[in-house]
mmCIF file with all atom_site columns, C-alpha atoms in Angstrom:
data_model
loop_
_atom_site.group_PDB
_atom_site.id
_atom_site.type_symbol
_atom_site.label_atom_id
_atom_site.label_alt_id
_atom_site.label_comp_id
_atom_site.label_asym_id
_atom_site.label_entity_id
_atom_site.label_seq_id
_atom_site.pdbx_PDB_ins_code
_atom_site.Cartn_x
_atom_site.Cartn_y
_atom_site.Cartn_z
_atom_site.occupancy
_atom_site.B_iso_or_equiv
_atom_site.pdbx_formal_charge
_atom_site.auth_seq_id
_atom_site.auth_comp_id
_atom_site.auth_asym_id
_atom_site.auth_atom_id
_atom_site.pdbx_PDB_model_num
ATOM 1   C CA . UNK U 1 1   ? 0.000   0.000   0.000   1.00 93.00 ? 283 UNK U CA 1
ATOM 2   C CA . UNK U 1 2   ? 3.125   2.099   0.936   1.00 92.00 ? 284 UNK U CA 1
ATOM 3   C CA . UNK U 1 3   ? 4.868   1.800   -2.395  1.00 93.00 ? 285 UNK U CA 1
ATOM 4   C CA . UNK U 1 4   ? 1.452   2.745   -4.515  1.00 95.00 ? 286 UNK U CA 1
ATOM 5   C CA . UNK U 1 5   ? 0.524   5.263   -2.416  1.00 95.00 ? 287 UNK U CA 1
ATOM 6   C CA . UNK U 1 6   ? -2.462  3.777   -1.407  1.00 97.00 ? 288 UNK U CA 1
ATOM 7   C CA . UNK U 1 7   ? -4.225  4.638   2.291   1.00 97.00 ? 289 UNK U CA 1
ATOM 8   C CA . UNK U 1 8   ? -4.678  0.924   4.190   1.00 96.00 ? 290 UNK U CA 1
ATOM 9   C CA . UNK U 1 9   ? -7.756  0.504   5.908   1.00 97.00 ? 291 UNK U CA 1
ATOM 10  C CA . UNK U 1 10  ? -8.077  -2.745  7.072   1.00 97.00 ? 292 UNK U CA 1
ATOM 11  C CA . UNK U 1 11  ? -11.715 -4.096  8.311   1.00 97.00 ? 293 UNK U CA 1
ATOM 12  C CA . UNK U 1 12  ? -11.657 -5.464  11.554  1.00 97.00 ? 294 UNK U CA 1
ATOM 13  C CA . UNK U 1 13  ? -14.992 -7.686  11.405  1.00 93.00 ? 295 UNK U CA 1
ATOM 14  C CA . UNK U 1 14  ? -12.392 -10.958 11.433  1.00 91.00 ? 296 UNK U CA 1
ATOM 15  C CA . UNK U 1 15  ? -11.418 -10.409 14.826  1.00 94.00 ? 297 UNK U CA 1
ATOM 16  C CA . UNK U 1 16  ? -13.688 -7.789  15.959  1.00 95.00 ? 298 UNK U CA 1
ATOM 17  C CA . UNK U 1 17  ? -11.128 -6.807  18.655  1.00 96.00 ? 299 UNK U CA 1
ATOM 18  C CA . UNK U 1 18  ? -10.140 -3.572  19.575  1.00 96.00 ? 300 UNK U CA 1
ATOM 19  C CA . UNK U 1 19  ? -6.715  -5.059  21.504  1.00 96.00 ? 301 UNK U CA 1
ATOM 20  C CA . UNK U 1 20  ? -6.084  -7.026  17.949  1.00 95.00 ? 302 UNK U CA 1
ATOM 21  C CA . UNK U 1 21  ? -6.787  -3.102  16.099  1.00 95.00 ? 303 UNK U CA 1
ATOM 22  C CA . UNK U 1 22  ? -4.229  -1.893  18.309  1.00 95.00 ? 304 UNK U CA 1
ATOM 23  C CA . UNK U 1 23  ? -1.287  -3.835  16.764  1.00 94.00 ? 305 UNK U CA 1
ATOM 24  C CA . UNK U 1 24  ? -2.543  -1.422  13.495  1.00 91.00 ? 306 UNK U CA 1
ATOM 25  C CA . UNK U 1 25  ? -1.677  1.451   15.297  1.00 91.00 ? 307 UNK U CA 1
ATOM 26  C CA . UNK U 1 26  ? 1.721   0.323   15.945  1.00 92.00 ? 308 UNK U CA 1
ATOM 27  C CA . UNK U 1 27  ? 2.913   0.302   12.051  1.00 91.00 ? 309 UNK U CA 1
ATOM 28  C CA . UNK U 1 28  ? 1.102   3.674   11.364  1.00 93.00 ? 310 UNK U CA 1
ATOM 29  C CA . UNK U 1 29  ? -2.856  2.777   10.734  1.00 95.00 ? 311 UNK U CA 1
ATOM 30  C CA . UNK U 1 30  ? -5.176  5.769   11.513  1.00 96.00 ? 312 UNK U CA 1
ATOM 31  C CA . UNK U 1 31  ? -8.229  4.669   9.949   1.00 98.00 ? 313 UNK U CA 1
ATOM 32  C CA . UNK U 1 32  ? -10.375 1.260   10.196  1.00 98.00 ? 314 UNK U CA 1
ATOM 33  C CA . UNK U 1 33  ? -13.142 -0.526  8.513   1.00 98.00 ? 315 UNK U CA 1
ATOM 34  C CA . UNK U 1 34  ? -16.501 -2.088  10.050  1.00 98.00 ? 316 UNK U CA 1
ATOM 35  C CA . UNK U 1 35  ? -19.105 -3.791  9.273   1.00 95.00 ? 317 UNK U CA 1
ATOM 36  C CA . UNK U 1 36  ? -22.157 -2.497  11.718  1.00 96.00 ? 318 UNK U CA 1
ATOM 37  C CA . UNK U 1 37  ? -23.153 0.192   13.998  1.00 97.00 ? 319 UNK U CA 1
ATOM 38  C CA . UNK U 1 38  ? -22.464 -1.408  16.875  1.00 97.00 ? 320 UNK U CA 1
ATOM 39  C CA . UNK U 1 39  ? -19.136 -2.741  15.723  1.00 97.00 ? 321 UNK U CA 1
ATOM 40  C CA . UNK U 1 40  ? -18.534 1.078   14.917  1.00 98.00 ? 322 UNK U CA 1
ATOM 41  C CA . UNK U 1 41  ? -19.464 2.113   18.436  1.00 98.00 ? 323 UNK U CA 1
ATOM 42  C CA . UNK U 1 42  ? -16.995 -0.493  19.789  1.00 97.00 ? 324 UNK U CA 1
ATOM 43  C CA . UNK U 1 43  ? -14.104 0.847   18.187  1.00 98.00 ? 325 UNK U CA 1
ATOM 44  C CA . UNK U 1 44  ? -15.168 4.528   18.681  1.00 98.00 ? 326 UNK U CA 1
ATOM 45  C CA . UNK U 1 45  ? -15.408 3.576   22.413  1.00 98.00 ? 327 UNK U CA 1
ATOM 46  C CA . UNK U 1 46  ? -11.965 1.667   21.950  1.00 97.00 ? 328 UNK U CA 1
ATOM 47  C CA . UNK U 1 47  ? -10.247 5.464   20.560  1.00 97.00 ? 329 UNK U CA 1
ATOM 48  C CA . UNK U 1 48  ? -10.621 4.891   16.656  1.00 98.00 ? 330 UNK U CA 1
ATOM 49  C CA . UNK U 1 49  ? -11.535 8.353   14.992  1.00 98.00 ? 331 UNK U CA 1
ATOM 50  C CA . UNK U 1 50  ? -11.907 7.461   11.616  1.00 98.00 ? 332 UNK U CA 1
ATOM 51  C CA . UNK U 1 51  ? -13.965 4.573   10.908  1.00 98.00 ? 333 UNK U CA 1
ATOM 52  C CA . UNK U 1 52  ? -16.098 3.477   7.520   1.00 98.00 ? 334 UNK U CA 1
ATOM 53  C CA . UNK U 1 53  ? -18.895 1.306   8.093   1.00 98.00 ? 335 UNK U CA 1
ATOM 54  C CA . UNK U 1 54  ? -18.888 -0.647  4.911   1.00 96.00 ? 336 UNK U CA 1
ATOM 55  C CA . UNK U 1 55  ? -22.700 -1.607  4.816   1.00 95.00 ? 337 UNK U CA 1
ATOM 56  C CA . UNK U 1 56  ? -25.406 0.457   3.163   1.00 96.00 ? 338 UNK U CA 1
ATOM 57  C CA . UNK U 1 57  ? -26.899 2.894   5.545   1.00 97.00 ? 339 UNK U CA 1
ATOM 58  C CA . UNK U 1 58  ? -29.859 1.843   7.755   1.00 94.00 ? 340 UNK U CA 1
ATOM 59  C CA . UNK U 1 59  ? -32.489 4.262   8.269   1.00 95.00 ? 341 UNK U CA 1
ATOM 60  C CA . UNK U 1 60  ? -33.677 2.571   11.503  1.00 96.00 ? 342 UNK U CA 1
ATOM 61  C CA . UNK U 1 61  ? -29.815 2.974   13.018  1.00 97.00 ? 343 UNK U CA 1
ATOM 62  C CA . UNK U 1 62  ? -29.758 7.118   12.253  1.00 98.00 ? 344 UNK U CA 1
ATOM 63  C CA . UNK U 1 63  ? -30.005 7.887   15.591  1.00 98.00 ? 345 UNK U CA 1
ATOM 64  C CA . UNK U 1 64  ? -26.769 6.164   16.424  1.00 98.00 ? 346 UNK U CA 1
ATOM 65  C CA . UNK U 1 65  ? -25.243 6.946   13.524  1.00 98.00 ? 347 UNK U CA 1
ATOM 66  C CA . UNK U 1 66  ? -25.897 10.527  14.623  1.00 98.00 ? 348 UNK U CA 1
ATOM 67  C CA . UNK U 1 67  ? -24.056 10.257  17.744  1.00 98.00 ? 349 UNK U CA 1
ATOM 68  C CA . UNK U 1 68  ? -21.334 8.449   15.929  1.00 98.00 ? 350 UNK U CA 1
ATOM 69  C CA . UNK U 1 69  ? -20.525 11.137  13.762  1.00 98.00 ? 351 UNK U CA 1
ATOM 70  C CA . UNK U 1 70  ? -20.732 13.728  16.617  1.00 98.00 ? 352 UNK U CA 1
ATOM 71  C CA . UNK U 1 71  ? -17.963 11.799  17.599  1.00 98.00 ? 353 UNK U CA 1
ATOM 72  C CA . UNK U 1 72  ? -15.963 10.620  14.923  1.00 98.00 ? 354 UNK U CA 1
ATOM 73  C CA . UNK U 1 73  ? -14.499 10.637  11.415  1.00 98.00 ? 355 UNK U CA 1
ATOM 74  C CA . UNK U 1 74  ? -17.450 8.916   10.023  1.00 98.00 ? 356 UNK U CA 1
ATOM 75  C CA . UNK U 1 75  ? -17.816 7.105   6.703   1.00 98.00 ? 357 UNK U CA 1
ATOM 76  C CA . UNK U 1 76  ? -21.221 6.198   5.329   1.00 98.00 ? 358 UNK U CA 1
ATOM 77  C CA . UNK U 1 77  ? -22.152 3.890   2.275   1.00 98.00 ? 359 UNK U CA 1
ATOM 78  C CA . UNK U 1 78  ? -24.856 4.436   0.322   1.00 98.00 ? 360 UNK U CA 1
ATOM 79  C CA . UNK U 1 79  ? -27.047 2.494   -3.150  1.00 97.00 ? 361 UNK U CA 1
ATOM 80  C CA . UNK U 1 80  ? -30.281 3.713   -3.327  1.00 97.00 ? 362 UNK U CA 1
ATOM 81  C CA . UNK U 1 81  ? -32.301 7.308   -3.385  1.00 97.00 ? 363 UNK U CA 1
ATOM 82  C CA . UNK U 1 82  ? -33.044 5.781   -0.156  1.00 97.00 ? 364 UNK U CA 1
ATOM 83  C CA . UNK U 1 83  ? -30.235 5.503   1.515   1.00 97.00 ? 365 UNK U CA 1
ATOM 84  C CA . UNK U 1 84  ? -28.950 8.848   -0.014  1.00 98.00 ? 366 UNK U CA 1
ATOM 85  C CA . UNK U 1 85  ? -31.732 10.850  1.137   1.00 98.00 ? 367 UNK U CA 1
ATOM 86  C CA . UNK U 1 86  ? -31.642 9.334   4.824   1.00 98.00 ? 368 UNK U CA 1
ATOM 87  C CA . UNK U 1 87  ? -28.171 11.666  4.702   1.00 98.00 ? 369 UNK U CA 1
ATOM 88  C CA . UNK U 1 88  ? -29.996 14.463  5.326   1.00 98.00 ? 370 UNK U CA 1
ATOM 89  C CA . UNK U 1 89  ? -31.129 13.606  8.629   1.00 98.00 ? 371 UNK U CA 1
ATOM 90  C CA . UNK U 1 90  ? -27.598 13.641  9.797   1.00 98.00 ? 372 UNK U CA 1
ATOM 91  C CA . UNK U 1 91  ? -26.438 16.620  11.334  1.00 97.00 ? 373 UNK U CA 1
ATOM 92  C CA . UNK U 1 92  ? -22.805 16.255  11.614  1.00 98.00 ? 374 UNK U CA 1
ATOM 93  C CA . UNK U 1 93  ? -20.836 16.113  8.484   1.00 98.00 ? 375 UNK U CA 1
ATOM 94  C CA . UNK U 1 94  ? -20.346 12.554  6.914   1.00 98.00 ? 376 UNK U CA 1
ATOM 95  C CA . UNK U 1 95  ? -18.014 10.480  4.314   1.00 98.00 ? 377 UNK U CA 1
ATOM 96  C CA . UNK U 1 96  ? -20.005 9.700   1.663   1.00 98.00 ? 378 UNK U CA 1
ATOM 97  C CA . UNK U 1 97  ? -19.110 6.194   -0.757  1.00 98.00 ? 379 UNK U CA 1
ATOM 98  C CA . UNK U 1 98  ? -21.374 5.097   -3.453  1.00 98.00 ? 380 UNK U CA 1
ATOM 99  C CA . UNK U 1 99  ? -21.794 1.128   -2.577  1.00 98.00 ? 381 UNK U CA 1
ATOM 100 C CA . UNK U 1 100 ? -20.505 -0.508  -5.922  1.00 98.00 ? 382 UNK U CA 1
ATOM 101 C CA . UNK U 1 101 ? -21.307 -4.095  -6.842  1.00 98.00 ? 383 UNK U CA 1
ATOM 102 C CA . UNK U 1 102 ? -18.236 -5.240  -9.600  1.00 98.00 ? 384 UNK U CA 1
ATOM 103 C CA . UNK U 1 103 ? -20.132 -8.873  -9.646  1.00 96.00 ? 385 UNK U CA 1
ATOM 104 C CA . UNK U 1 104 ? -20.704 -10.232 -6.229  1.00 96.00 ? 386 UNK U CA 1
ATOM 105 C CA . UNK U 1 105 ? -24.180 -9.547  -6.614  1.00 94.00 ? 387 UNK U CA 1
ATOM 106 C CA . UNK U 1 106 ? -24.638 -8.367  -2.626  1.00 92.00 ? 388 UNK U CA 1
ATOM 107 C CA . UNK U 1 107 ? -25.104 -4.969  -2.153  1.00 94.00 ? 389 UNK U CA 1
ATOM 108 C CA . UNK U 1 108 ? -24.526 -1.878  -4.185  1.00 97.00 ? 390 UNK U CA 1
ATOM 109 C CA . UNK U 1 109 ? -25.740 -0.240  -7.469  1.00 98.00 ? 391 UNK U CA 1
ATOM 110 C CA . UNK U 1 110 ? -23.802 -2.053  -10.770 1.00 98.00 ? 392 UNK U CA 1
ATOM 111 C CA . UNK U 1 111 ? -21.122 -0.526  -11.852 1.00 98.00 ? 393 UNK U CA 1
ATOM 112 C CA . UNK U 1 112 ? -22.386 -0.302  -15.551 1.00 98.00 ? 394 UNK U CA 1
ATOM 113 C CA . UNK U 1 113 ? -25.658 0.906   -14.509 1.00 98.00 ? 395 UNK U CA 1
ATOM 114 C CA . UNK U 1 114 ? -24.789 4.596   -15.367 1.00 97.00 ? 396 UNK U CA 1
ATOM 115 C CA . UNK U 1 115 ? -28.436 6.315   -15.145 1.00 97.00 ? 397 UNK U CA 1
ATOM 116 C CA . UNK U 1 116 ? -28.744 4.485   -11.329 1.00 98.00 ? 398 UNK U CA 1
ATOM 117 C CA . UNK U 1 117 ? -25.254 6.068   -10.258 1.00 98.00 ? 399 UNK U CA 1
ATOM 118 C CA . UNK U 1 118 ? -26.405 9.716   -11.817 1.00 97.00 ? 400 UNK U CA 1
ATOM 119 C CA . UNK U 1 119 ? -29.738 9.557   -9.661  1.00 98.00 ? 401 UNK U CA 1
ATOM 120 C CA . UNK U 1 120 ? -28.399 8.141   -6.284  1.00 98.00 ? 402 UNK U CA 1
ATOM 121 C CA . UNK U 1 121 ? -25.248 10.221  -6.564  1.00 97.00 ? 403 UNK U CA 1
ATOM 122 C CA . UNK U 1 122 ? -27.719 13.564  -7.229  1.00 97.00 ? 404 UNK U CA 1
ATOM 123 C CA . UNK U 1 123 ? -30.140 12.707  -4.094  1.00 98.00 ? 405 UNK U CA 1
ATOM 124 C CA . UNK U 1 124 ? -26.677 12.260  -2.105  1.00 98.00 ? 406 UNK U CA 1
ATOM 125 C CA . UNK U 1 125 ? -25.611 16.174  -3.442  1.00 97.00 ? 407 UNK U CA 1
ATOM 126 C CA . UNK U 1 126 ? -28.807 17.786  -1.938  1.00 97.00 ? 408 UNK U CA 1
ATOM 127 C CA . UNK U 1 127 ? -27.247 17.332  1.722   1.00 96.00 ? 409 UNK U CA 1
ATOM 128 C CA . UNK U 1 128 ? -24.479 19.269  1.166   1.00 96.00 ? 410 UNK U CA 1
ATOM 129 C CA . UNK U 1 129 ? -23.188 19.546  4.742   1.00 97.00 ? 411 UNK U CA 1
ATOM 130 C CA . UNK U 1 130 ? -21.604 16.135  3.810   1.00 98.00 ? 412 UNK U CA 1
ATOM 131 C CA . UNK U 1 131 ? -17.984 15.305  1.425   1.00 97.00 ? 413 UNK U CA 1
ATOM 132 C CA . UNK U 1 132 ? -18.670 12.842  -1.415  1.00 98.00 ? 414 UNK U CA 1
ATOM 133 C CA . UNK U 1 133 ? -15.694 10.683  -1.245  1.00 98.00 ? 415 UNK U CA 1
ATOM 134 C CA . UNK U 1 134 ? -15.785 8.377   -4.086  1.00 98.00 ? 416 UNK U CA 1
ATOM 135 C CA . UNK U 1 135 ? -16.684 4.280   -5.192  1.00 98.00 ? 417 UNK U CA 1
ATOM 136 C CA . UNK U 1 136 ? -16.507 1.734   -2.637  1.00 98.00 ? 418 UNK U CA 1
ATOM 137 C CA . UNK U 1 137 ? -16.874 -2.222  -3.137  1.00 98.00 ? 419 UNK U CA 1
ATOM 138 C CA . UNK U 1 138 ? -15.988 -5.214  -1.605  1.00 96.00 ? 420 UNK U CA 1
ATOM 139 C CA . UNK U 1 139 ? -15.280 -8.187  -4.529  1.00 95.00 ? 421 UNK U CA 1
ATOM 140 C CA . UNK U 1 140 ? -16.680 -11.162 -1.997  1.00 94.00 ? 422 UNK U CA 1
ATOM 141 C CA . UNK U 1 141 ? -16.682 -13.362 -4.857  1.00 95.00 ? 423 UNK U CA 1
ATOM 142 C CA . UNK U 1 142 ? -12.792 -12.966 -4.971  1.00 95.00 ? 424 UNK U CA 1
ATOM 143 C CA . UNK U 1 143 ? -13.350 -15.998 -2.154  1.00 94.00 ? 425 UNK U CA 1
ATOM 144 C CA . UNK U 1 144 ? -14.782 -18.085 -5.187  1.00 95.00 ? 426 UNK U CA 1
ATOM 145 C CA . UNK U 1 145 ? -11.665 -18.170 -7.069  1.00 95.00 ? 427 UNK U CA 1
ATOM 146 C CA . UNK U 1 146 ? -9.381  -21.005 -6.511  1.00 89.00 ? 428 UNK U CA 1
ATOM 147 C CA . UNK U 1 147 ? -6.319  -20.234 -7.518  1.00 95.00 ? 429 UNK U CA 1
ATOM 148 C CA . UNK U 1 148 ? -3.509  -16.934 -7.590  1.00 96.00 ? 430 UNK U CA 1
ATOM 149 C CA . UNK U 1 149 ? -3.812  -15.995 -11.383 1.00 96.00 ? 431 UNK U CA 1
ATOM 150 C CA . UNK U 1 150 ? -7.223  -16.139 -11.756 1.00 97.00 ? 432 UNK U CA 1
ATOM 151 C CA . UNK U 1 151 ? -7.554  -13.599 -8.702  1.00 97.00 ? 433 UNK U CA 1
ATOM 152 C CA . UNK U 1 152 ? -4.947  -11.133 -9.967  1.00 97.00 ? 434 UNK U CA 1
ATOM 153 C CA . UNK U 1 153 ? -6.802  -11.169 -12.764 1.00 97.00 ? 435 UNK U CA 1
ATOM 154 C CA . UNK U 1 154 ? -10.165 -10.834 -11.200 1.00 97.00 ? 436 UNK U CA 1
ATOM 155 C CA . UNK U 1 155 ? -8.521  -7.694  -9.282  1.00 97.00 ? 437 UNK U CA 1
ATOM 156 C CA . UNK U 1 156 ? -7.553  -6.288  -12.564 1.00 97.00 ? 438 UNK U CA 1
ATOM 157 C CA . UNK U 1 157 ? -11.562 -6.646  -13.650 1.00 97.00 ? 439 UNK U CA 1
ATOM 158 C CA . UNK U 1 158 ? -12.340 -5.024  -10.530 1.00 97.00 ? 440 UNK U CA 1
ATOM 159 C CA . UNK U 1 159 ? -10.188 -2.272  -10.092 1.00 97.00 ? 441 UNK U CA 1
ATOM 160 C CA . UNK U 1 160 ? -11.241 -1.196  -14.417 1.00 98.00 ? 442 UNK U CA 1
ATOM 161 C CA . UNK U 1 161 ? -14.928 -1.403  -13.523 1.00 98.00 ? 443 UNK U CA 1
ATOM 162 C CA . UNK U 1 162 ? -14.590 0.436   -10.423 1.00 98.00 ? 444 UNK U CA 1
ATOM 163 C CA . UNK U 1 163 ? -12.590 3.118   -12.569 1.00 98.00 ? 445 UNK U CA 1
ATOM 164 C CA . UNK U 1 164 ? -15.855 2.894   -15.195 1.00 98.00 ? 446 UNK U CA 1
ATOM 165 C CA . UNK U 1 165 ? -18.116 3.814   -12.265 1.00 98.00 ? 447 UNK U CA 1
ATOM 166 C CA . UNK U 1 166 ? -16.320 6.629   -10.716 1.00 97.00 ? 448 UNK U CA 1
ATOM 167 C CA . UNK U 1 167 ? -15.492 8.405   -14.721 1.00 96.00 ? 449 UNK U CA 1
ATOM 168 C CA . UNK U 1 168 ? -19.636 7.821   -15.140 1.00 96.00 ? 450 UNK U CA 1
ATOM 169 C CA . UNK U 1 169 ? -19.848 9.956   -11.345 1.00 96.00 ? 451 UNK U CA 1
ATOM 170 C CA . UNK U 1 170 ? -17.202 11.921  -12.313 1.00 94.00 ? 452 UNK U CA 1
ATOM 171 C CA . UNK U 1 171 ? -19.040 13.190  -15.823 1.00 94.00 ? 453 UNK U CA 1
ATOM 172 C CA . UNK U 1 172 ? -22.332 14.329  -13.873 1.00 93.00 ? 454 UNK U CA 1
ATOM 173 C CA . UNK U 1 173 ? -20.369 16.739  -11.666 1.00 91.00 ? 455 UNK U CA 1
ATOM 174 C CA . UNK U 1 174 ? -16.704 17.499  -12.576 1.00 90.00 ? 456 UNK U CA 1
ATOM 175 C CA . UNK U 1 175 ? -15.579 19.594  -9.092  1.00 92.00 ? 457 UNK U CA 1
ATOM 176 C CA . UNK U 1 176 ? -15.948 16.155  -7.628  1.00 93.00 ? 458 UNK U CA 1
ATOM 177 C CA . UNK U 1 177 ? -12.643 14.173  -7.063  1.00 94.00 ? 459 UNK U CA 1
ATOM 178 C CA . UNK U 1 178 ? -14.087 10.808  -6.491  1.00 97.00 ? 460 UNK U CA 1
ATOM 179 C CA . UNK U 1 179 ? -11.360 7.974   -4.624  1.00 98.00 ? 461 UNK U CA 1
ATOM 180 C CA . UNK U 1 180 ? -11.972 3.773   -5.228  1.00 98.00 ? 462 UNK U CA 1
ATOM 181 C CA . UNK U 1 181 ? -12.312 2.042   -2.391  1.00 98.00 ? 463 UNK U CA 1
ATOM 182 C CA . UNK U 1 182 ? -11.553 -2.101  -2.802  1.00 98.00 ? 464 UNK U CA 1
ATOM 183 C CA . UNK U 1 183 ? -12.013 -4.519  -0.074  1.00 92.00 ? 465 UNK U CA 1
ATOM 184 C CA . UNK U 1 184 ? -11.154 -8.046  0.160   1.00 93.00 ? 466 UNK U CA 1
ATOM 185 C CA . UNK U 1 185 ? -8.373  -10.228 1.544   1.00 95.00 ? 467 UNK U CA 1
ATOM 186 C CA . UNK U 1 186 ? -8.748  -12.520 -1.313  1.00 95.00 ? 468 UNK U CA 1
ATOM 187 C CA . UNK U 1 187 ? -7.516  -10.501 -4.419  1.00 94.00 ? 469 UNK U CA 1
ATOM 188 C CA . UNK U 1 188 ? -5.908  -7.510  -2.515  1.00 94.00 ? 470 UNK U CA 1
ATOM 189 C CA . UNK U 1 189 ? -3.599  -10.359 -1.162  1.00 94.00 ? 471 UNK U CA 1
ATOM 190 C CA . UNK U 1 190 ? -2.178  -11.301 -4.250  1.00 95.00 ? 472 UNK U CA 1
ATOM 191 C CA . UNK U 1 191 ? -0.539  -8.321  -6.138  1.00 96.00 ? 473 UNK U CA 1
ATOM 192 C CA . UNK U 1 192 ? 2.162   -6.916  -5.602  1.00 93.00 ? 474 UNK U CA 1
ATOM 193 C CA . UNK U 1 193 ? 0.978   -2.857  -5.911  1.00 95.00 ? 475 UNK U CA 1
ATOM 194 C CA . UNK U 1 194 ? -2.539  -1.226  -5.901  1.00 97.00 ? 476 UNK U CA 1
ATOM 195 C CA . UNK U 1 195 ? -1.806  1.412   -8.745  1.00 93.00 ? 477 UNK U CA 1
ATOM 196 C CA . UNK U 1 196 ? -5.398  2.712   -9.443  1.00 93.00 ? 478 UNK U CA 1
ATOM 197 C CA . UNK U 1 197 ? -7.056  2.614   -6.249  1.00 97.00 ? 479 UNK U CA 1
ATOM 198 C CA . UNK U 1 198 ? -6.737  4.942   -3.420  1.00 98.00 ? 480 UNK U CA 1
ATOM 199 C CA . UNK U 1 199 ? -7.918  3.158   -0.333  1.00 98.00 ? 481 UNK U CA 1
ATOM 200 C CA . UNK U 1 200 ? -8.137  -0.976  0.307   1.00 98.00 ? 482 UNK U CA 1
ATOM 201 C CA . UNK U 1 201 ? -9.837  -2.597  2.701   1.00 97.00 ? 483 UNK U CA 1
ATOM 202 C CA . UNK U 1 202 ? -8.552  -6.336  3.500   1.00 96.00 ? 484 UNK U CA 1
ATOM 203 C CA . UNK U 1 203 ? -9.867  -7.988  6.472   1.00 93.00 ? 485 UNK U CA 1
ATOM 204 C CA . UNK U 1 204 ? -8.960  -11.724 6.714   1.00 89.00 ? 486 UNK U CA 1
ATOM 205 C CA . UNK U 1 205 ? -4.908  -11.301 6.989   1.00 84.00 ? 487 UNK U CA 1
ATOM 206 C CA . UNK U 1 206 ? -4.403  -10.593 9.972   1.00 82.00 ? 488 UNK U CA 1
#
C-alpha cells in the first residue's frame, strides 16, 4: 500500500477486537473498517476516529449513527435514493461512498448501470453539509476463485470497472474528485501494488 501510495484501511470484522486493532496502530494505521453500527461504536469507544462502516446505511440505526458522527471521522455507504436521502437527517458532516457491486451480486448499485449512479449520486448532493468521497466495493466473490492468477486477474476486472463507475460519477459533476475504495483479503492479497485505487480494505490477513 506504501509503495502505490495507497491509504490501508483494514476491516476489523475478522477479529472484531479492539486489543487485535491496536497492533494497526503500531505500524502507522489511523483509519479502520466495520461492518455495523455497533461494531462502529466499539471501536469509537476503543479510541478509533476514523472509521467506515462498509454496509449500506440503515435508516432505523440514524439515531446512532448521529451520535457516531458527533464523535468521529465517520464514513457512510450508500445504493439507493433511499439511503442517499436518509443523509440528510444527519447533522454532523459525513463520508459519503457510493456502494458498488463489480459482480458479487450483494449490495450496491452495478457498476455499468450509469443512469442508477447519476440519480443516487444527485439525491446524495442535496445534503451538502456532507464530502462525497468516491466508489466503494468489496469483490466477496474474490473468495470463489481457486487459484492466484485467476484472482490477480479478477482484481484487474475489478479495479477497471470500479474506474468505469467513478469516470460515469465523475461526468455528472466534474468539481468532484471521487477515490476507489476495494475490499477483500482474497484478491488484494495477491498483487504486488494497488496502482489505481486509493484506499483498500482487506480484512482476513491478519
Amino acid at each position: 500500500a506504501d509503495a502505490s501510495g495507497t491509504r490501508f484501511r483494514p476491516h476489523v470484522k475478522s477479529h472484531n477486537s479492539p486489543t487485535i486493532a491496536a497492533l494497526y496502530r503500531e505500524v502507522g494505521v489511523t483509519a479502520i473498517t466495520v461492518s455495523s453500527v455497533e461494531m462502529a461504536r466499539r471501536f469509537a469507544d476503543a479510541g478509533w476516529d476514523d472509521i467506515t462502516i462498509a454496509f449500506p446505511l440503515n435508516v432505523r440505526a440514524l439515531p446512532e449513527l448521529r451520535r457516531l458522527a458527533a464523535e468521529v471521522r465517520l464514513g457512510l455507504l450508500v445504493d439507493s435514493p433511499d439511503a442517499a436521502a436518509a443523509l440528510a437527517r444527519i447533522e454532523a458532516p459525513v463520508d459519503v461512498w457510493l456502494d458498488i457491486d463489480v459482480g458479487y451480486g450483494r449490495t450496491g448499485v452495478s457498476w455499468d448501470d450509469g443512469a442508477a449512479l447519476a440519480t443516487v449520486l444527485a439525491v446524495a448532493q442535496r445534503s451538502t453539509r456532507h464530502c462525497i468521497r468516491g466508489v466503494l466495493t468489496h469483490a466477496g466473490h474474490a473468495y470463489r476463485v481457486p487459484d492466484v492468477p485467476a484472482r490477480v486477474a479478477l482484481w484487474a476486472e475489478v479495479t477497471d470497472r470500479m474506474g468505469a463507475a467513478r469516470d460515469v460519477l465523475a461526468g455528472q459533476d466534474t468539481a468532484l474528485k471521487l477515490k476507489i475504495s476495494v475490499g477483500d483479503t482474497a484478491s488484494c492479497g495477491v498483487v504486488s501494488r494497488f496502482d489505481g485505487v486509493d484506499e483498500v480494505r482487506p480484512g482476513n490477513f491478519v
